[in-house]
Amino acid sequence: MSEQFDFVSINKKANVHFNGASISHILVLKDGTKKTLGVILPSKEPLTFKTHLAERIEIISGQCKVQIGDDPNMQIYGSGESFQIPTNSQFKIHTREVVDYVCHFE
């Protein structure tokens, strides 16, 4: 796993969700691939995100619990791990610490 992305364009305006509990920026790689790079801050309740495209969320640091789609179980993911979300689905994420992540649109 690479520690950085080279030759990228970055959208200056941040994507801010849930009153600042999730903040990210869109990266566009040289080949046109888009990713988001962001943080999720601790919250009392899980945050629910809806997906239009298939996504793979790579956890860079921190630990979180994730519920994908209709699965009633929450799985724990930490640094170096990732999880997949299908197209036109949703996921809930909950953390008690700052989580750095990269969202890969697949």
mmCIF file of N, CA and C in Angstrom:
data_model
loop_
_atom_site.group_PDB
_atom_site.id
_atom_site.type_symbol
_atom_site.label_atom_id
_atom_site.label_comp_id
_atom_site.label_asym_id
_atom_site.label_seq_id
_atom_site.Cartn_x
_atom_site.Cartn_y
_atom_site.Cartn_z
ATOM 1 N N MET A 1 0.844 -1.180 0.000
ATOM 2 C CA MET A 1 0.000 0.000 0.000
ATOM 3 C C MET A 1 0.887 1.240 0.000
ATOM 4 N N SER A 2 0.653 2.118 -0.936
ATOM 5 C CA SER A 2 1.428 3.340 -1.058
ATOM 6 C C SER A 2 1.018 4.341 0.021
ATOM 7 N N GLU A 3 1.971 5.118 0.467
ATOM 8 C CA GLU A 3 1.719 6.136 1.490
ATOM 9 C C GLU A 3 1.212 7.443 0.906
ATOM 10 N N GLN A 4 1.267 7.574 -0.429
ATOM 11 C CA GLN A 4 0.852 8.835 -1.039
ATOM 12 C C GLN A 4 0.314 8.596 -2.438
ATOM 13 N N PHE A 5 -0.395 9.610 -2.949
ATOM 14 C CA PHE A 5 -0.849 9.633 -4.330
ATOM 15 C C PHE A 5 -0.022 10.699 -5.044
ATOM 16 N N ASP A 6 0.584 10.338 -6.168
ATOM 17 C CA ASP A 6 1.357 11.293 -6.948
ATOM 18 C C ASP A 6 0.540 11.770 -8.143
ATOM 19 N N PHE A 7 0.858 12.981 -8.631
ATOM 20 C CA PHE A 7 0.257 13.532 -9.842
ATOM 21 C C PHE A 7 -1.270 13.573 -9.755
ATOM 22 N N VAL A 8 -1.790 14.281 -8.758
ATOM 23 C CA VAL A 8 -3.236 14.375 -8.566
ATOM 24 C C VAL A 8 -3.690 15.834 -8.627
ATOM 25 N N SER A 9 -4.974 15.983 -8.930
ATOM 26 C CA SER A 9 -5.657 17.269 -8.780
ATOM 27 C C SER A 9 -6.547 17.131 -7.558
ATOM 28 N N ILE A 10 -6.668 18.187 -6.790
ATOM 29 C CA ILE A 10 -7.476 18.156 -5.574
ATOM 30 C C ILE A 10 -8.516 19.263 -5.647
ATOM 31 N N ASN A 11 -9.776 18.897 -5.398
ATOM 32 C CA ASN A 11 -10.816 19.920 -5.301
ATOM 33 C C ASN A 11 -10.598 20.684 -3.995
ATOM 34 N N LYS A 12 -10.521 22.020 -4.078
ATOM 35 C CA LYS A 12 -10.235 22.829 -2.898
ATOM 36 C C LYS A 12 -11.351 22.786 -1.865
ATOM 37 N N LYS A 13 -12.586 22.758 -2.333
ATOM 38 C CA LYS A 13 -13.725 22.796 -1.413
ATOM 39 C C LYS A 13 -13.923 21.437 -0.750
ATOM 40 N N ALA A 14 -13.993 21.434 0.553
ATOM 41 C CA ALA A 14 -14.182 20.200 1.313
ATOM 42 C C ALA A 14 -15.630 19.722 1.224
ATOM 43 N N ASN A 15 -15.815 18.417 1.274
ATOM 44 C CA ASN A 15 -17.146 17.819 1.441
ATOM 45 C C ASN A 15 -17.340 17.664 2.945
ATOM 46 N N VAL A 16 -18.281 18.387 3.508
ATOM 47 C CA VAL A 16 -18.524 18.357 4.946
ATOM 48 C C VAL A 16 -19.909 17.767 5.180
ATOM 49 N N HIS A 17 -19.962 16.677 5.947
ATOM 50 C CA HIS A 17 -21.228 15.994 6.236
ATOM 51 C C HIS A 17 -21.418 15.882 7.744
ATOM 52 N N PHE A 18 -22.666 15.744 8.151
ATOM 53 C CA PHE A 18 -23.015 15.506 9.557
ATOM 54 C C PHE A 18 -22.406 16.568 10.479
ATOM 55 N N ASN A 19 -22.607 17.836 10.105
ATOM 56 C CA ASN A 19 -22.126 18.963 10.918
ATOM 57 C C ASN A 19 -20.638 18.877 11.215
ATOM 58 N N GLY A 20 -19.867 18.392 10.267
ATOM 59 C CA GLY A 20 -18.417 18.350 10.412
ATOM 60 C C GLY A 20 -17.867 17.039 10.944
ATOM 61 N N ALA A 21 -18.726 16.058 11.186
ATOM 62 C CA ALA A 21 -18.241 14.759 11.694
ATOM 63 C C ALA A 21 -17.532 13.962 10.599
ATOM 64 N N SER A 22 -17.753 14.316 9.333
ATOM 65 C CA SER A 22 -17.074 13.688 8.207
ATOM 66 C C SER A 22 -16.641 14.784 7.243
ATOM 67 N N ILE A 23 -15.341 14.840 6.974
ATOM 68 C CA ILE A 23 -14.790 15.859 6.083
ATOM 69 C C ILE A 23 -13.858 15.174 5.094
ATOM 70 N N SER A 24 -14.053 15.463 3.807
ATOM 71 C CA SER A 24 -13.194 14.838 2.798
ATOM 72 C C SER A 24 -12.936 15.796 1.645
ATOM 73 N N HIS A 25 -11.947 15.439 0.830
ATOM 74 C CA HIS A 25 -11.624 16.157 -0.397
ATOM 75 C C HIS A 25 -11.573 15.156 -1.537
ATOM 76 N N ILE A 26 -12.003 15.588 -2.731
ATOM 77 C CA ILE A 26 -11.960 14.740 -3.919
ATOM 78 C C ILE A 26 -10.590 14.862 -4.574
ATOM 79 N N LEU A 27 -9.993 13.714 -4.855
ATOM 80 C CA LEU A 27 -8.740 13.644 -5.600
ATOM 81 C C LEU A 27 -9.038 13.095 -6.982
ATOM 82 N N VAL A 28 -8.412 13.645 -7.995
ATOM 83 C CA VAL A 28 -8.524 13.106 -9.344
ATOM 84 C C VAL A 28 -7.113 12.726 -9.782
ATOM 85 N N LEU A 29 -6.899 11.433 -10.015
ATOM 86 C CA LEU A 29 -5.589 10.952 -10.416
ATOM 87 C C LEU A 29 -5.333 11.246 -11.890
ATOM 88 N N LYS A 30 -4.092 11.123 -12.289
ATOM 89 C CA LYS A 30 -3.670 11.410 -13.656
ATOM 90 C C LYS A 30 -4.495 10.641 -14.687
ATOM 91 N N ASP A 31 -4.911 9.396 -14.351
ATOM 92 C CA ASP A 31 -5.697 8.575 -15.289
ATOM 93 C C ASP A 31 -7.197 8.872 -15.243
ATOM 94 N N GLY A 32 -7.618 9.885 -14.434
ATOM 95 C CA GLY A 32 -9.021 10.258 -14.340
ATOM 96 C C GLY A 32 -9.775 9.583 -13.209
ATOM 97 N N THR A 33 -9.138 8.628 -12.524
ATOM 98 C CA THR A 33 -9.762 7.942 -11.390
ATOM 99 C C THR A 33 -10.017 8.942 -10.268
ATOM 100 N N LYS A 34 -11.216 8.846 -9.650
ATOM 101 C CA LYS A 34 -11.560 9.725 -8.530
ATOM 102 C C LYS A 34 -11.541 8.939 -7.223
ATOM 103 N N LYS A 35 -11.084 9.618 -6.187
ATOM 104 C CA LYS A 35 -11.073 9.065 -4.835
ATOM 105 C C LYS A 35 -11.427 10.202 -3.885
ATOM 106 N N THR A 36 -11.826 9.859 -2.685
ATOM 107 C CA THR A 36 -11.936 10.887 -1.660
ATOM 108 C C THR A 36 -10.984 10.509 -0.531
ATOM 109 N N LEU A 37 -10.414 11.521 0.064
ATOM 110 C CA LEU A 37 -9.477 11.371 1.172
ATOM 111 C C LEU A 37 -10.048 12.183 2.315
ATOM 112 N N GLY A 38 -10.278 11.537 3.462
ATOM 113 C CA GLY A 38 -10.926 12.288 4.524
ATOM 114 C C GLY A 38 -10.768 11.713 5.909
ATOM 115 N N VAL A 39 -11.503 12.323 6.834
ATOM 116 C CA VAL A 39 -11.528 11.895 8.231
ATOM 117 C C VAL A 39 -12.977 11.799 8.691
ATOM 118 N N ILE A 40 -13.183 10.879 9.616
ATOM 119 C CA ILE A 40 -14.464 10.771 10.313
ATOM 120 C C ILE A 40 -14.152 10.959 11.788
ATOM 121 N N LEU A 41 -14.863 11.886 12.407
ATOM 122 C CA LEU A 41 -14.642 12.197 13.812
ATOM 123 C C LEU A 41 -15.589 11.383 14.688
ATOM 124 N N PRO A 42 -15.226 11.207 15.956
ATOM 125 C CA PRO A 42 -16.106 10.465 16.866
ATOM 126 C C PRO A 42 -17.495 11.102 16.923
ATOM 127 N N SER A 43 -18.514 10.245 17.056
ATOM 128 C CA SER A 43 -19.897 10.730 17.154
ATOM 129 C C SER A 43 -20.670 9.825 18.096
ATOM 130 N N LYS A 44 -21.764 10.354 18.624
ATOM 131 C CA LYS A 44 -22.597 9.566 19.534
ATOM 132 C C LYS A 44 -23.344 8.472 18.795
ATOM 133 N N GLU A 45 -23.812 8.792 17.587
ATOM 134 C CA GLU A 45 -24.596 7.849 16.780
ATOM 135 C C GLU A 45 -23.836 7.508 15.506
ATOM 136 N N PRO A 46 -24.102 6.326 14.917
ATOM 137 C CA PRO A 46 -23.480 5.998 13.631
ATOM 138 C C PRO A 46 -23.889 6.986 12.544
ATOM 139 N N LEU A 47 -22.993 7.235 11.605
ATOM 140 C CA LEU A 47 -23.265 8.090 10.449
ATOM 141 C C LEU A 47 -23.678 7.193 9.293
ATOM 142 N N THR A 48 -24.743 7.564 8.578
ATOM 143 C CA THR A 48 -25.239 6.762 7.460
ATOM 144 C C THR A 48 -24.910 7.444 6.140
ATOM 145 N N PHE A 49 -24.205 6.728 5.270
ATOM 146 C CA PHE A 49 -23.842 7.219 3.945
ATOM 147 C C PHE A 49 -24.532 6.369 2.897
ATOM 148 N N LYS A 50 -25.068 7.010 1.870
ATOM 149 C CA LYS A 50 -25.673 6.300 0.734
ATOM 150 C C LYS A 50 -24.662 6.299 -0.415
ATOM 151 N N THR A 51 -24.620 5.194 -1.157
ATOM 152 C CA THR A 51 -23.678 5.088 -2.270
ATOM 153 C C THR A 51 -24.425 5.019 -3.595
ATOM 154 N N HIS A 52 -23.868 5.655 -4.610
ATOM 155 C CA HIS A 52 -24.398 5.554 -5.969
ATOM 156 C C HIS A 52 -23.495 4.654 -6.801
ATOM 157 N N LEU A 53 -22.208 4.664 -6.470
ATOM 158 C CA LEU A 53 -21.221 3.815 -7.138
ATOM 159 C C LEU A 53 -20.700 2.794 -6.127
ATOM 160 N N ALA A 54 -20.119 1.711 -6.622
ATOM 161 C CA ALA A 54 -19.456 0.767 -5.722
ATOM 162 C C ALA A 54 -18.243 1.477 -5.120
ATOM 163 N N GLU A 55 -18.018 1.254 -3.841
ATOM 164 C CA GLU A 55 -16.923 1.916 -3.139
ATOM 165 C C GLU A 55 -16.135 0.900 -2.324
ATOM 166 N N ARG A 56 -14.849 1.181 -2.200
ATOM 167 C CA ARG A 56 -14.009 0.438 -1.268
ATOM 168 C C ARG A 56 -13.410 1.469 -0.328
ATOM 169 N N ILE A 57 -13.689 1.327 0.955
ATOM 170 C CA ILE A 57 -13.182 2.258 1.953
ATOM 171 C C ILE A 57 -11.955 1.626 2.605
ATOM 172 N N GLU A 58 -10.831 2.314 2.479
ATOM 173 C CA GLU A 58 -9.561 1.865 3.048
ATOM 174 C C GLU A 58 -9.299 2.681 4.313
ATOM 175 N N ILE A 59 -9.145 2.016 5.434
ATOM 176 C CA ILE A 59 -8.876 2.697 6.699
ATOM 177 C C ILE A 59 -7.372 2.926 6.810
ATOM 178 N N ILE A 60 -6.969 4.190 6.904
ATOM 179 C CA ILE A 60 -5.558 4.542 7.007
ATOM 180 C C ILE A 60 -5.116 4.519 8.465
ATOM 181 N N SER A 61 -5.931 5.082 9.350
ATOM 182 C CA SER A 61 -5.632 5.037 10.779
ATOM 183 C C SER A 61 -6.935 5.108 11.555
ATOM 184 N N GLY A 62 -6.908 4.587 12.762
ATOM 185 C CA GLY A 62 -8.097 4.548 13.608
ATOM 186 C C GLY A 62 -8.844 3.239 13.454
ATOM 187 N N GLN A 63 -9.950 3.141 14.173
ATOM 188 C CA GLN A 63 -10.776 1.939 14.148
ATOM 189 C C GLN A 63 -12.243 2.356 14.153
ATOM 190 N N CYS A 64 -13.078 1.585 13.446
ATOM 191 C CA CYS A 64 -14.494 1.919 13.355
ATOM 192 C C CYS A 64 -15.327 0.648 13.259
ATOM 193 N N LYS A 65 -16.616 0.798 13.532
ATOM 194 C CA LYS A 65 -17.589 -0.268 13.332
ATOM 195 C C LYS A 65 -18.424 0.112 12.120
ATOM 196 N N VAL A 66 -18.695 -0.878 11.255
ATOM 197 C CA VAL A 66 -19.400 -0.602 10.009
ATOM 198 C C VAL A 66 -20.515 -1.614 9.804
ATOM 199 N N GLN A 67 -21.682 -1.123 9.387
ATOM 200 C CA GLN A 67 -22.820 -1.965 9.002
ATOM 201 C C GLN A 67 -23.106 -1.668 7.541
ATOM 202 N N ILE A 68 -23.034 -2.687 6.691
ATOM 203 C CA ILE A 68 -23.203 -2.495 5.248
ATOM 204 C C ILE A 68 -24.572 -2.990 4.800
ATOM 205 N N GLY A 69 -25.298 -2.123 4.082
ATOM 206 C CA GLY A 69 -26.603 -2.494 3.529
ATOM 207 C C GLY A 69 -27.575 -2.958 4.599
ATOM 208 N N ASP A 70 -28.240 -4.087 4.333
ATOM 209 C CA ASP A 70 -29.243 -4.625 5.258
ATOM 210 C C ASP A 70 -28.663 -5.602 6.274
ATOM 211 N N ASP A 71 -27.356 -5.837 6.220
ATOM 212 C CA ASP A 71 -26.720 -6.753 7.176
ATOM 213 C C ASP A 71 -26.893 -6.188 8.587
ATOM 214 N N PRO A 72 -27.491 -6.941 9.504
ATOM 215 C CA PRO A 72 -27.724 -6.417 10.846
ATOM 216 C C PRO A 72 -26.441 -6.338 11.695
ATOM 217 N N ASN A 73 -25.375 -7.009 11.267
ATOM 218 C CA ASN A 73 -24.135 -7.046 12.045
ATOM 219 C C ASN A 73 -23.223 -5.875 11.718
ATOM 220 N N MET A 74 -22.537 -5.394 12.744
ATOM 221 C CA MET A 74 -21.505 -4.374 12.557
ATOM 222 C C MET A 74 -20.157 -5.070 12.655
ATOM 223 N N GLN A 75 -19.289 -4.813 11.687
ATOM 224 C CA GLN A 75 -17.941 -5.369 11.664
ATOM 225 C C GLN A 75 -16.953 -4.281 12.082
ATOM 226 N N ILE A 76 -15.866 -4.688 12.712
ATOM 227 C CA ILE A 76 -14.829 -3.747 13.134
ATOM 228 C C ILE A 76 -13.713 -3.736 12.087
ATOM 229 N N TYR A 77 -13.301 -2.530 11.687
ATOM 230 C CA TYR A 77 -12.209 -2.346 10.730
ATOM 231 C C TYR A 77 -11.206 -1.376 11.319
ATOM 232 N N GLY A 78 -9.932 -1.644 11.075
ATOM 233 C CA GLY A 78 -8.879 -0.779 11.591
ATOM 234 C C GLY A 78 -7.847 -0.473 10.531
ATOM 235 N N SER A 79 -6.802 0.182 10.950
ATOM 236 C CA SER A 79 -5.719 0.611 10.079
ATOM 237 C C SER A 79 -5.228 -0.529 9.188
ATOM 238 N N GLY A 80 -5.154 -0.253 7.884
ATOM 239 C CA GLY A 80 -4.684 -1.243 6.923
ATOM 240 C C GLY A 80 -5.766 -2.153 6.371
ATOM 241 N N GLU A 81 -6.993 -2.035 6.876
ATOM 242 C CA GLU A 81 -8.100 -2.873 6.399
ATOM 243 C C GLU A 81 -9.024 -2.050 5.508
ATOM 244 N N SER A 82 -9.866 -2.742 4.746
ATOM 245 C CA SER A 82 -10.838 -2.049 3.902
ATOM 246 C C SER A 82 -12.123 -2.857 3.829
ATOM 247 N N PHE A 83 -13.194 -2.184 3.392
ATOM 248 C CA PHE A 83 -14.479 -2.853 3.210
ATOM 249 C C PHE A 83 -15.130 -2.340 1.948
ATOM 250 N N GLN A 84 -16.001 -3.165 1.363
ATOM 251 C CA GLN A 84 -16.664 -2.879 0.089
ATOM 252 C C GLN A 84 -18.126 -2.525 0.328
ATOM 253 N N ILE A 85 -18.601 -1.546 -0.413
ATOM 254 C CA ILE A 85 -20.019 -1.185 -0.399
ATOM 255 C C ILE A 85 -20.518 -1.293 -1.831
ATOM 256 N N PRO A 86 -21.603 -2.038 -2.054
ATOM 257 C CA PRO A 86 -22.107 -2.177 -3.426
ATOM 258 C C PRO A 86 -22.742 -0.890 -3.957
ATOM 259 N N THR A 87 -22.951 -0.857 -5.267
ATOM 260 C CA THR A 87 -23.636 0.243 -5.940
ATOM 261 C C THR A 87 -25.045 0.401 -5.363
ATOM 262 N N ASN A 88 -25.507 1.640 -5.264
ATOM 263 C CA ASN A 88 -26.867 1.956 -4.787
ATOM 264 C C ASN A 88 -27.201 1.248 -3.483
ATOM 265 N N SER A 89 -26.342 1.430 -2.508
ATOM 266 C CA SER A 89 -26.533 0.815 -1.198
ATOM 267 C C SER A 89 -26.305 1.889 -0.141
ATOM 268 N N GLN A 90 -26.015 1.453 1.067
ATOM 269 C CA GLN A 90 -25.685 2.386 2.131
ATOM 270 C C GLN A 90 -24.828 1.674 3.161
ATOM 271 N N PHE A 91 -24.177 2.463 3.997
ATOM 272 C CA PHE A 91 -23.452 1.888 5.117
ATOM 273 C C PHE A 91 -23.514 2.849 6.290
ATOM 274 N N LYS A 92 -23.429 2.281 7.485
ATOM 275 C CA LYS A 92 -23.373 3.061 8.717
ATOM 276 C C LYS A 92 -21.985 2.862 9.302
ATOM 277 N N ILE A 93 -21.398 3.953 9.761
ATOM 278 C CA ILE A 93 -20.064 3.883 10.343
ATOM 279 C C ILE A 93 -20.074 4.618 11.676
ATOM 280 N N HIS A 94 -19.416 4.013 12.662
ATOM 281 C CA HIS A 94 -19.374 4.600 13.994
ATOM 282 C C HIS A 94 -17.965 4.471 14.537
ATOM 283 N N THR A 95 -17.471 5.546 15.141
ATOM 284 C CA THR A 95 -16.129 5.517 15.715
ATOM 285 C C THR A 95 -16.081 6.343 16.987
ATOM 286 N N ARG A 96 -15.161 5.959 17.839
ATOM 287 C CA ARG A 96 -14.910 6.707 19.077
ATOM 288 C C ARG A 96 -13.555 7.406 19.018
ATOM 289 N N GLU A 97 -12.930 7.377 17.821
ATOM 290 C CA GLU A 97 -11.643 8.034 17.610
ATOM 291 C C GLU A 97 -11.607 8.573 16.185
ATOM 292 N N VAL A 98 -10.639 9.407 15.876
ATOM 293 C CA VAL A 98 -10.506 9.941 14.523
ATOM 294 C C VAL A 98 -10.102 8.801 13.587
ATOM 295 N N VAL A 99 -10.815 8.680 12.470
ATOM 296 C CA VAL A 99 -10.513 7.673 11.450
ATOM 297 C C VAL A 99 -10.118 8.400 10.163
ATOM 298 N N ASP A 100 -8.914 8.127 9.685
ATOM 299 C CA ASP A 100 -8.471 8.608 8.370
ATOM 300 C C ASP A 100 -8.790 7.542 7.355
ATOM 301 N N TYR A 101 -9.303 7.933 6.194
ATOM 302 C CA TYR A 101 -9.690 6.930 5.200
ATOM 303 C C TYR A 101 -9.475 7.444 3.773
ATOM 304 N N VAL A 102 -9.456 6.494 2.850
ATOM 305 C CA VAL A 102 -9.504 6.779 1.420
ATOM 306 C C VAL A 102 -10.689 6.007 0.866
ATOM 307 N N CYS A 103 -11.540 6.667 0.112
ATOM 308 C CA CYS A 103 -12.656 6.006 -0.567
ATOM 309 C C CYS A 103 -12.265 5.842 -2.029
ATOM 310 N N HIS A 104 -12.196 4.570 -2.466
ATOM 311 C CA HIS A 104 -11.877 4.249 -3.849
ATOM 312 C C HIS A 104 -13.191 3.956 -4.563
ATOM 313 N N PHE A 105 -13.505 4.705 -5.616
ATOM 314 C CA PHE A 105 -14.713 4.447 -6.400
ATOM 315 C C PHE A 105 -14.371 3.373 -7.417
ATOM 316 N N GLU A 106 -15.129 2.250 -7.399
ATOM 317 C CA GLU A 106 -14.748 1.081 -8.179
ATOM 318 C C GLU A 106 -15.710 0.836 -9.321
#
